[in-house]
C-alpha positions as a Markdown table, in Angstrom:
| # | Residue | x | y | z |
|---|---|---|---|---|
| 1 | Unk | 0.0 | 0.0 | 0.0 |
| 2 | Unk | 1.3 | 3.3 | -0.8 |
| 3 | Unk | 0.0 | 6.5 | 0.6 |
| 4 | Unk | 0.9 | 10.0 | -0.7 |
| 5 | Unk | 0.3 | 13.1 | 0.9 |
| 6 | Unk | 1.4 | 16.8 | -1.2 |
| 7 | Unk | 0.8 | 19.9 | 0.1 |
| 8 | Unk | 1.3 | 21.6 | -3.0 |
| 9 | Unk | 3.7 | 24.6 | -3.5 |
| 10 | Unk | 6.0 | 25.0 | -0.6 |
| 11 | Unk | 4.4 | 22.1 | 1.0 |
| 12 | Unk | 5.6 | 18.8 | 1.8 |
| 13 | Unk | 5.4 | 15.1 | 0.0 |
| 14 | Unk | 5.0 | 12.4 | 2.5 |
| 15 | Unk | 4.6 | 8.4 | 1.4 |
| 16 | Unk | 4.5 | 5.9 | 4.0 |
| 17 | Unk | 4.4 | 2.0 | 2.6 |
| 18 | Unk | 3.0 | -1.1 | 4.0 |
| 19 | Unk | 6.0 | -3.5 | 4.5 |
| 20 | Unk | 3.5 | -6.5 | 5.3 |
| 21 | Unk | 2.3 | -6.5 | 1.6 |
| 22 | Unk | -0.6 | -8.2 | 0.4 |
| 23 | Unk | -2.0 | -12.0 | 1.4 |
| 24 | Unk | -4.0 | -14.6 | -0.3 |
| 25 | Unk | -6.9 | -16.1 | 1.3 |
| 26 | Unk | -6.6 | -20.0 | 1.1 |
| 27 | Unk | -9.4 | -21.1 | 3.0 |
| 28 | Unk | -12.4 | -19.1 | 4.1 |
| 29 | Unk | -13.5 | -19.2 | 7.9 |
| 30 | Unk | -16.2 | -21.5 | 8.6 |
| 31 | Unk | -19.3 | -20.0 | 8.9 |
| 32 | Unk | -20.6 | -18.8 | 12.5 |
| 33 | Unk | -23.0 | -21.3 | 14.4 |
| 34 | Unk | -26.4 | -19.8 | 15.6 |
| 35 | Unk | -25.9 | -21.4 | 18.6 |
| 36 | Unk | -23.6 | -23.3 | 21.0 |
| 37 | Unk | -26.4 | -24.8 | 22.5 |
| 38 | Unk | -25.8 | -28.8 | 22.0 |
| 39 | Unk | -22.6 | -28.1 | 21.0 |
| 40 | Unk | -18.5 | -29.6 | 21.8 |
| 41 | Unk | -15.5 | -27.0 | 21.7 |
| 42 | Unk | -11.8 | -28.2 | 23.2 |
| 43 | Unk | -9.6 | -26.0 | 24.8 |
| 44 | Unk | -5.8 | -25.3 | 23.1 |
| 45 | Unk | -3.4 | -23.6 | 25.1 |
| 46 | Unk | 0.4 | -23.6 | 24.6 |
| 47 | Unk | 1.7 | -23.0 | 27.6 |
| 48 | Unk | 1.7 | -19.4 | 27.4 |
| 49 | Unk | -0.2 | -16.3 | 28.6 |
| 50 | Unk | -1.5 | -17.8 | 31.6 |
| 51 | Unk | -4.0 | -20.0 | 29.3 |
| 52 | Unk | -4.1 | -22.1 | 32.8 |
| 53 | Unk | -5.6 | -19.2 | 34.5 |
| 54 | Unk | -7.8 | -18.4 | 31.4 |
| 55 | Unk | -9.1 | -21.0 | 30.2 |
| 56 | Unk | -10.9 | -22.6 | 33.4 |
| 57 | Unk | -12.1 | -18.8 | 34.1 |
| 58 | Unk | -13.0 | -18.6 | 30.2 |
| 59 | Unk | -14.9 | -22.7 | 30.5 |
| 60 | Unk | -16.6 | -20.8 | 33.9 |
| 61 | Unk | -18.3 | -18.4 | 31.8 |
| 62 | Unk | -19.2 | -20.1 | 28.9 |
| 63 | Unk | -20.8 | -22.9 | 30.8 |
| 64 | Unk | -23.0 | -20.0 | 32.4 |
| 65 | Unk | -23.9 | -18.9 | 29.3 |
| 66 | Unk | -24.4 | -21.9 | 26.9 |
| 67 | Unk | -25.2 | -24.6 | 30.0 |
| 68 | Unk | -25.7 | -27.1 | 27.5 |
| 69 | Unk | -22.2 | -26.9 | 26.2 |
| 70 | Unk | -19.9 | -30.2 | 26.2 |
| 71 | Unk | -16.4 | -28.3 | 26.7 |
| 72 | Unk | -13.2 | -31.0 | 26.5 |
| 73 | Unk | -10.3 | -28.8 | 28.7 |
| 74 | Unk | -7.1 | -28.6 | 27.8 |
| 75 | Unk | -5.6 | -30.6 | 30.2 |
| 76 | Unk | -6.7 | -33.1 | 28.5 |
| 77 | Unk | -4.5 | -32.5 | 24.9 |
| 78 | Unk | -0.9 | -32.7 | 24.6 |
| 79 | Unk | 0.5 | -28.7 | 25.4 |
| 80 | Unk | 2.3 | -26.7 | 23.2 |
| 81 | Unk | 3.0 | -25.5 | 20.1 |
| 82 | Unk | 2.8 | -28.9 | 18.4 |
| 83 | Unk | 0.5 | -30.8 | 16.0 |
| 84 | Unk | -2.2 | -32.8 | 18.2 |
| 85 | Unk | -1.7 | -36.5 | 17.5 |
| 86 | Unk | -4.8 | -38.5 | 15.7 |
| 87 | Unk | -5.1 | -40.4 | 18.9 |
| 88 | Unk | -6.4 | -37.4 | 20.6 |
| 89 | Unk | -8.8 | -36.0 | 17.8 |
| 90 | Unk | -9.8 | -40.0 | 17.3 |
| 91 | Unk | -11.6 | -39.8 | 20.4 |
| 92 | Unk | -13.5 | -36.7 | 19.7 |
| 93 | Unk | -17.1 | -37.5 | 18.1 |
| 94 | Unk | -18.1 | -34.8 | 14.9 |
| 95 | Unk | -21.0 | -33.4 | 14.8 |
């Protein structure tokens, strides 16, 4: 992105850029549910900003909210930045 800015005579030019350039889109979100009601989410945390103060307070709320909610904690996938073996996800039933 390049932005230019001219004053005219006895102004100024000014042009700032956008180092972060431009992405492609591979794969659209999915779309948002109308409802969590019914519903299973798992927590992910990495082991980093506190997610093991945040999520429990974060599963408090929710389960005020949505009490029908099936919530799977974190402490019960592997931690960390790492892909979450198929032995994990196995035991997760889709929807």
């Amino acid at each position: 992105m390049r932005r230019t800015l001219d004053e005219g005579k006895g102004g100024f030019k000014l042009t700032v850029l956008n180092p972060m350039g431009a992405f492609e889109v591979a794969q659209q979100h999915a779309p948002r549910l109308a409802s969590l009601n019914g519903r299973t989410i798992g927590e992910l945390g990495n082991g980093s900003w506190e997610d093991q103060v945040i999520l429990p307070a974060l599963r408090e709320q929710l389960r005020r909210r949505v009490p029908d909610l099936r919530i799977i904690p974190y402490t019960e996938f592997p931690r960390g930045a790492v892909d979450i073996p198929a032995r994990y996800s196995a035991k997760i039933e889709p929807e």
